[in-house]
Amino acid sequence: MSTRPIRVLFVCLGNICRSPTVEGVFTAFVKQQGMAGEIEIDSCGTSDWHVGSPPDARAIRAAASRGYTIAQLRARQIRISDFDECDFILAMDRDNLLELKTVCPPHYQGYMGLFLQIAPDLGRDELPDPYYGNEHAFEQVLDLAEAASEKLLALVLRRRGWGSGSPPK
Ligand code: 4NP
């Protein structure tokens, strides 16, 4: 069995609001749990609209108010090599997931799905896009990311035992 870090990639549309926020929250949670060396976390967008840009100023501000630093992140677009390298590719909404499925090579061996589907108790499977919203929308992204992090870490750690393919039910 491979001992390389497990790779988790969060994907939204622009990679400036939702996915960098979730990256920041999950990175902090994993570090706090002492697992930083075991899991590599990244984010990207399905679009190339904001490539090279830092997260939206509202996302940076909201994250900073809870102690998460995401200002250093830079947006990038999904690339084919992500499918060779990642174990989990987690989309923020159904449009993102559909877009991913159009570029996903047939040999992809990892898990691909909606981020919030891993935490069914939250009662929603899409992370609402805050881009056209107000500050509350950015707080909601943080709330949901924090609420889902523990479940995601548990699922990721179970990954070690799967081998390739989908996780056990
Ligand atoms: P994100 O939000 O996908 O969570 O980064 C958006 C960012 C930019 C745009 C839409 C959503 N945009 O239309 O430029």
PDB file of C-alpha atoms and ligand atoms in Angstrom:
ATOM      1  CA  MET A   1       0.000   0.000   0.000  1.00  0.00           C
ATOM      2  CA  SER A   2       1.229   3.453  -0.855  1.00  0.00           C
ATOM      3  CA  THR A   3       2.258   5.728   2.007  1.00  0.00           C
ATOM      4  CA  ARG A   4       2.165   8.922  -0.007  1.00  0.00           C
ATOM      5  CA  PRO A   5      -0.088  11.680   1.294  1.00  0.00           C
ATOM      6  CA  ILE A   6      -3.745  11.492   0.347  1.00  0.00           C
ATOM      7  CA  ARG A   7      -4.630  14.318  -2.017  1.00  0.00           C
ATOM      8  CA  VAL A   8      -7.859  16.272  -1.703  1.00  0.00           C
ATOM      9  CA  LEU A   9      -8.928  18.867  -4.270  1.00  0.00           C
ATOM     10  CA  PHE A  10     -11.852  21.254  -3.743  1.00  0.00           C
ATOM     11  CA  VAL A  11     -13.440  22.630  -6.900  1.00  0.00           C
ATOM     12  CA  CYS A  12     -15.792  25.553  -7.543  1.00  0.00           C
ATOM     13  CA  LEU A  13     -16.375  27.816 -10.524  1.00  0.00           C
ATOM     14  CA  GLY A  14     -13.922  30.676 -10.048  1.00  0.00           C
ATOM     15  CA  ASN A  15     -11.612  29.378  -7.280  1.00  0.00           C
ATOM     16  CA  ILE A  16     -11.866  32.721  -5.522  1.00  0.00           C
ATOM     17  CA  CYS A  17     -14.784  32.239  -3.088  1.00  0.00           C
ATOM     18  CA  ARG A  18     -15.932  28.765  -2.071  1.00  0.00           C
ATOM     19  CA  SER A  19     -13.106  26.349  -2.814  1.00  0.00           C
ATOM     20  CA  PRO A  20     -10.257  28.480  -1.382  1.00  0.00           C
ATOM     21  CA  THR A  21     -12.380  29.066   1.724  1.00  0.00           C
ATOM     22  CA  VAL A  22     -12.995  25.332   2.135  1.00  0.00           C
ATOM     23  CA  GLU A  23      -9.293  24.701   1.460  1.00  0.00           C
ATOM     24  CA  GLY A  24      -8.378  27.111   4.264  1.00  0.00           C
ATOM     25  CA  VAL A  25     -10.856  25.640   6.737  1.00  0.00           C
ATOM     26  CA  PHE A  26     -10.001  21.996   6.015  1.00  0.00           C
ATOM     27  CA  THR A  27      -6.249  22.697   6.028  1.00  0.00           C
ATOM     28  CA  ALA A  28      -6.552  24.267   9.483  1.00  0.00           C
ATOM     29  CA  PHE A  29      -8.690  21.379  10.759  1.00  0.00           C
ATOM     30  CA  VAL A  30      -6.288  18.743   9.462  1.00  0.00           C
ATOM     31  CA  LYS A  31      -3.370  20.590  11.049  1.00  0.00           C
ATOM     32  CA  GLN A  32      -5.210  20.897  14.332  1.00  0.00           C
ATOM     33  CA  GLN A  33      -5.812  17.140  14.269  1.00  0.00           C
ATOM     34  CA  GLY A  34      -2.086  16.528  13.756  1.00  0.00           C
ATOM     35  CA  MET A  35      -2.556  15.077  10.277  1.00  0.00           C
ATOM     36  CA  ALA A  36      -0.898  17.808   8.196  1.00  0.00           C
ATOM     37  CA  GLY A  37       1.800  15.498   6.847  1.00  0.00           C
ATOM     38  CA  GLU A  38      -0.694  12.877   5.710  1.00  0.00           C
ATOM     39  CA  ILE A  39      -3.028  14.914   3.548  1.00  0.00           C
ATOM     40  CA  GLU A  40      -2.326  17.364   0.740  1.00  0.00           C
ATOM     41  CA  ILE A  41      -5.090  19.892   0.160  1.00  0.00           C
ATOM     42  CA  ASP A  42      -5.602  22.132  -2.850  1.00  0.00           C
ATOM     43  CA  SER A  43      -8.400  23.920  -4.699  1.00  0.00           C
ATOM     44  CA  CYS A  44      -9.152  25.035  -8.239  1.00  0.00           C
ATOM     45  CA  GLY A  45     -11.906  26.309 -10.495  1.00  0.00           C
ATOM     46  CA  THR A  46     -13.646  24.765 -13.461  1.00  0.00           C
ATOM     47  CA  SER A  47     -13.277  28.123 -15.244  1.00  0.00           C
ATOM     48  CA  ASP A  48     -10.146  30.107 -16.085  1.00  0.00           C
ATOM     49  CA  TRP A  49     -11.816  33.417 -15.273  1.00  0.00           C
ATOM     50  CA  HIS A  50      -9.723  34.329 -12.238  1.00  0.00           C
ATOM     51  CA  VAL A  51      -6.511  32.386 -12.826  1.00  0.00           C
ATOM     52  CA  GLY A  52      -3.652  33.911 -10.836  1.00  0.00           C
ATOM     53  CA  SER A  53      -5.932  35.995  -8.616  1.00  0.00           C
ATOM     54  CA  PRO A  54      -6.103  35.847  -4.830  1.00  0.00           C
ATOM     55  CA  PRO A  55      -9.412  34.911  -3.222  1.00  0.00           C
ATOM     56  CA  ASP A  56     -12.207  37.488  -3.286  1.00  0.00           C
ATOM     57  CA  ALA A  57     -11.545  40.210  -0.683  1.00  0.00           C
ATOM     58  CA  ARG A  58     -14.797  39.313   1.079  1.00  0.00           C
ATOM     59  CA  ALA A  59     -13.736  35.670   1.364  1.00  0.00           C
ATOM     60  CA  ILE A  60     -10.318  36.688   2.721  1.00  0.00           C
ATOM     61  CA  ARG A  61     -11.942  38.984   5.286  1.00  0.00           C
ATOM     62  CA  ALA A  62     -14.538  36.482   6.449  1.00  0.00           C
ATOM     63  CA  ALA A  63     -11.939  33.721   6.740  1.00  0.00           C
ATOM     64  CA  ALA A  64      -9.520  35.977   8.613  1.00  0.00           C
ATOM     65  CA  SER A  65     -12.218  36.863  11.127  1.00  0.00           C
ATOM     66  CA  ARG A  66     -12.243  33.178  12.133  1.00  0.00           C
ATOM     67  CA  GLY A  67      -8.463  32.819  12.087  1.00  0.00           C
ATOM     68  CA  TYR A  68      -8.021  31.265   8.617  1.00  0.00           C
ATOM     69  CA  THR A  69      -5.382  32.724   6.308  1.00  0.00           C
ATOM     70  CA  ILE A  70      -6.255  32.319   2.630  1.00  0.00           C
ATOM     71  CA  ALA A  71      -4.866  35.555   1.125  1.00  0.00           C
ATOM     72  CA  GLN A  72      -1.773  33.744  -0.172  1.00  0.00           C
ATOM     73  CA  LEU A  73      -3.800  31.355  -2.355  1.00  0.00           C
ATOM     74  CA  ARG A  74      -3.973  31.934  -6.113  1.00  0.00           C
ATOM     75  CA  ALA A  75      -6.718  30.727  -8.396  1.00  0.00           C
ATOM     76  CA  ARG A  76      -6.038  28.077 -10.983  1.00  0.00           C
ATOM     77  CA  GLN A  77      -8.134  25.993 -13.334  1.00  0.00           C
ATOM     78  CA  ILE A  78      -8.616  22.212 -13.101  1.00  0.00           C
ATOM     79  CA  ARG A  79      -6.037  20.335 -15.190  1.00  0.00           C
ATOM     80  CA  ILE A  80      -5.960  16.806 -16.487  1.00  0.00           C
ATOM     81  CA  SER A  81      -3.030  15.895 -14.215  1.00  0.00           C
ATOM     82  CA  ASP A  82      -5.314  16.534 -11.211  1.00  0.00           C
ATOM     83  CA  PHE A  83      -7.100  13.317 -12.104  1.00  0.00           C
ATOM     84  CA  ASP A  84      -3.825  11.385 -11.995  1.00  0.00           C
ATOM     85  CA  GLU A  85      -2.786  12.879  -8.695  1.00  0.00           C
ATOM     86  CA  CYS A  86      -5.902  13.302  -6.545  1.00  0.00           C
ATOM     87  CA  ASP A  87      -7.737  10.805  -4.371  1.00  0.00           C
ATOM     88  CA  PHE A  88     -10.719  13.067  -3.694  1.00  0.00           C
ATOM     89  CA  ILE A  89     -12.106  15.679  -6.064  1.00  0.00           C
ATOM     90  CA  LEU A  90     -14.935  17.478  -4.304  1.00  0.00           C
ATOM     91  CA  ALA A  91     -17.231  19.853  -6.179  1.00  0.00           C
ATOM     92  CA  MET A  92     -19.064  22.668  -4.454  1.00  0.00           C
ATOM     93  CA  ASP A  93     -22.215  22.424  -6.587  1.00  0.00           C
ATOM     94  CA  ARG A  94     -23.834  20.319  -9.279  1.00  0.00           C
ATOM     95  CA  ASP A  95     -22.715  22.581 -12.116  1.00  0.00           C
ATOM     96  CA  ASN A  96     -19.114  22.216 -10.964  1.00  0.00           C
ATOM     97  CA  LEU A  97     -19.533  18.439 -10.781  1.00  0.00           C
ATOM     98  CA  LEU A  98     -21.064  18.245 -14.251  1.00  0.00           C
ATOM     99  CA  GLU A  99     -18.196  20.307 -15.623  1.00  0.00           C
ATOM    100  CA  LEU A 100     -15.674  18.028 -13.918  1.00  0.00           C
ATOM    101  CA  LYS A 101     -17.324  14.974 -15.422  1.00  0.00           C
ATOM    102  CA  THR A 102     -16.881  16.387 -18.907  1.00  0.00           C
ATOM    103  CA  VAL A 103     -13.099  16.604 -18.439  1.00  0.00           C
ATOM    104  CA  CYS A 104     -12.513  13.591 -16.162  1.00  0.00           C
ATOM    105  CA  PRO A 105     -10.507  10.888 -17.961  1.00  0.00           C
ATOM    106  CA  PRO A 106     -12.024   7.389 -17.815  1.00  0.00           C
ATOM    107  CA  HIS A 107      -9.036   6.052 -15.874  1.00  0.00           C
ATOM    108  CA  TYR A 108      -9.616   8.311 -12.851  1.00  0.00           C
ATOM    109  CA  GLN A 109      -9.407   6.013  -9.813  1.00  0.00           C
ATOM    110  CA  GLY A 110     -10.389   8.368  -7.020  1.00  0.00           C
ATOM    111  CA  TYR A 111     -13.597   9.650  -5.513  1.00  0.00           C
ATOM    112  CA  MET A 112     -15.437  12.479  -7.206  1.00  0.00           C
ATOM    113  CA  GLY A 113     -18.622  13.963  -5.821  1.00  0.00           C
ATOM    114  CA  LEU A 114     -20.279  16.874  -4.097  1.00  0.00           C
ATOM    115  CA  PHE A 115     -18.356  18.136  -1.072  1.00  0.00           C
ATOM    116  CA  LEU A 116     -21.386  18.376   1.203  1.00  0.00           C
ATOM    117  CA  GLN A 117     -22.623  14.901   0.298  1.00  0.00           C
ATOM    118  CA  ILE A 118     -20.082  13.594   2.771  1.00  0.00           C
ATOM    119  CA  ALA A 119     -22.035  15.291   5.591  1.00  0.00           C
ATOM    120  CA  PRO A 120     -25.690  14.377   4.960  1.00  0.00           C
ATOM    121  CA  ASP A 121     -26.711  15.638   8.404  1.00  0.00           C
ATOM    122  CA  LEU A 122     -26.222  19.193   7.138  1.00  0.00           C
ATOM    123  CA  GLY A 123     -29.330  18.763   5.013  1.00  0.00           C
ATOM    124  CA  ARG A 124     -27.879  20.175   1.802  1.00  0.00           C
ATOM    125  CA  ASP A 125     -25.476  18.887  -0.776  1.00  0.00           C
ATOM    126  CA  GLU A 126     -24.483  22.121  -2.526  1.00  0.00           C
ATOM    127  CA  LEU A 127     -22.434  24.969  -1.116  1.00  0.00           C
ATOM    128  CA  PRO A 128     -24.261  28.154  -2.181  1.00  0.00           C
ATOM    129  CA  ASP A 129     -22.241  30.525  -4.345  1.00  0.00           C
ATOM    130  CA  PRO A 130     -21.627  33.724  -2.316  1.00  0.00           C
ATOM    131  CA  TYR A 131     -20.148  35.716  -5.216  1.00  0.00           C
ATOM    132  CA  TYR A 132     -23.311  37.740  -5.819  1.00  0.00           C
ATOM    133  CA  GLY A 133     -24.313  37.589  -2.172  1.00  0.00           C
ATOM    134  CA  ASN A 134     -23.588  39.624   0.915  1.00  0.00           C
ATOM    135  CA  GLU A 135     -21.292  39.043   3.852  1.00  0.00           C
ATOM    136  CA  HIS A 136     -23.745  36.579   5.339  1.00  0.00           C
ATOM    137  CA  ALA A 137     -23.243  34.352   2.293  1.00  0.00           C
ATOM    138  CA  PHE A 138     -19.507  34.185   3.016  1.00  0.00           C
ATOM    139  CA  GLU A 139     -20.208  33.371   6.665  1.00  0.00           C
ATOM    140  CA  GLN A 140     -22.482  30.556   5.514  1.00  0.00           C
ATOM    141  CA  VAL A 141     -19.688  29.077   3.385  1.00  0.00           C
ATOM    142  CA  LEU A 142     -17.448  29.086   6.461  1.00  0.00           C
ATOM    143  CA  ASP A 143     -20.185  27.575   8.653  1.00  0.00           C
ATOM    144  CA  LEU A 144     -20.759  24.692   6.233  1.00  0.00           C
ATOM    145  CA  ALA A 145     -17.056  24.108   5.628  1.00  0.00           C
ATOM    146  CA  GLU A 146     -16.410  23.930   9.364  1.00  0.00           C
ATOM    147  CA  ALA A 147     -19.399  21.656   9.923  1.00  0.00           C
ATOM    148  CA  ALA A 148     -18.283  19.198   7.219  1.00  0.00           C
ATOM    149  CA  SER A 149     -14.557  19.064   8.015  1.00  0.00           C
ATOM    150  CA  GLU A 150     -14.667  16.352  10.661  1.00  0.00           C
ATOM    151  CA  LYS A 151     -16.699  13.995   8.449  1.00  0.00           C
ATOM    152  CA  LEU A 152     -14.418  14.661   5.524  1.00  0.00           C
ATOM    153  CA  LEU A 153     -11.307  13.885   7.538  1.00  0.00           C
ATOM    154  CA  ALA A 154     -12.832  10.622   8.752  1.00  0.00           C
ATOM    155  CA  LEU A 155     -13.674   9.631   5.181  1.00  0.00           C
ATOM    156  CA  VAL A 156     -10.250  10.585   3.877  1.00  0.00           C
ATOM    157  CA  LEU A 157      -8.514   8.539   6.558  1.00  0.00           C
ATOM    158  CA  ARG A 158     -10.641   5.500   5.721  1.00  0.00           C
ATOM    159  CA  ARG A 159      -9.313   5.879   2.168  1.00  0.00           C
ATOM    160  CA  ARG A 160      -6.147   4.080   3.155  1.00  0.00           C
ATOM    161  CA  GLY A 161      -7.981   0.805   3.317  1.00  0.00           C
ATOM    162  CA  TRP A 162      -9.899   1.015   0.066  1.00  0.00           C
ATOM    163  CA  GLY A 163      -7.367   0.397  -2.657  1.00  0.00           C
ATOM    164  CA  SER A 164      -8.704   1.952  -5.830  1.00  0.00           C
ATOM    165  CA  GLY A 165     -12.256   2.827  -6.745  1.00  0.00           C
ATOM    166  CA  SER A 166     -15.173   4.120  -4.756  1.00  0.00           C
ATOM    167  CA  PRO A 167     -15.386   4.151  -0.966  1.00  0.00           C
ATOM    168  CA  PRO A 168     -17.345   1.423   0.795  1.00  0.00           C
ATOM    169  CA  LYS A 169     -20.951   2.317   1.644  1.00  0.00           C
TER     170      LYS A 169
HETATM  171  P1  4NP B   1     -16.593  30.650  -6.664  1.00  0.00           P
HETATM  172  O1  4NP B   1     -17.505  31.949  -6.898  1.00  0.00           O
HETATM  173  O2  4NP B   1     -16.939  29.702  -7.787  1.00  0.00           O
HETATM  174  O3  4NP B   1     -17.042  30.145  -5.341  1.00  0.00           O
HETATM  175  O4  4NP B   1     -15.153  31.106  -6.694  1.00  0.00           O
HETATM  176  C1  4NP B   1     -17.538  32.668  -8.068  1.00  0.00           C
HETATM  177  C2  4NP B   1     -16.476  33.473  -8.408  1.00  0.00           C
HETATM  178  C3  4NP B   1     -16.543  34.238  -9.563  1.00  0.00           C
HETATM  179  C4  4NP B   1     -17.672  34.189 -10.363  1.00  0.00           C
HETATM  180  C5  4NP B   1     -18.744  33.369 -10.016  1.00  0.00           C
HETATM  181  C6  4NP B   1     -18.666  32.611  -8.861  1.00  0.00           C
HETATM  182  N1  4NP B   1     -17.739  35.002 -11.526  1.00  0.00           N
HETATM  183  O5  4NP B   1     -18.821  35.044 -12.150  1.00  0.00           O
HETATM  184  O6  4NP B   1     -16.734  35.630 -11.905  1.00  0.00           O
END
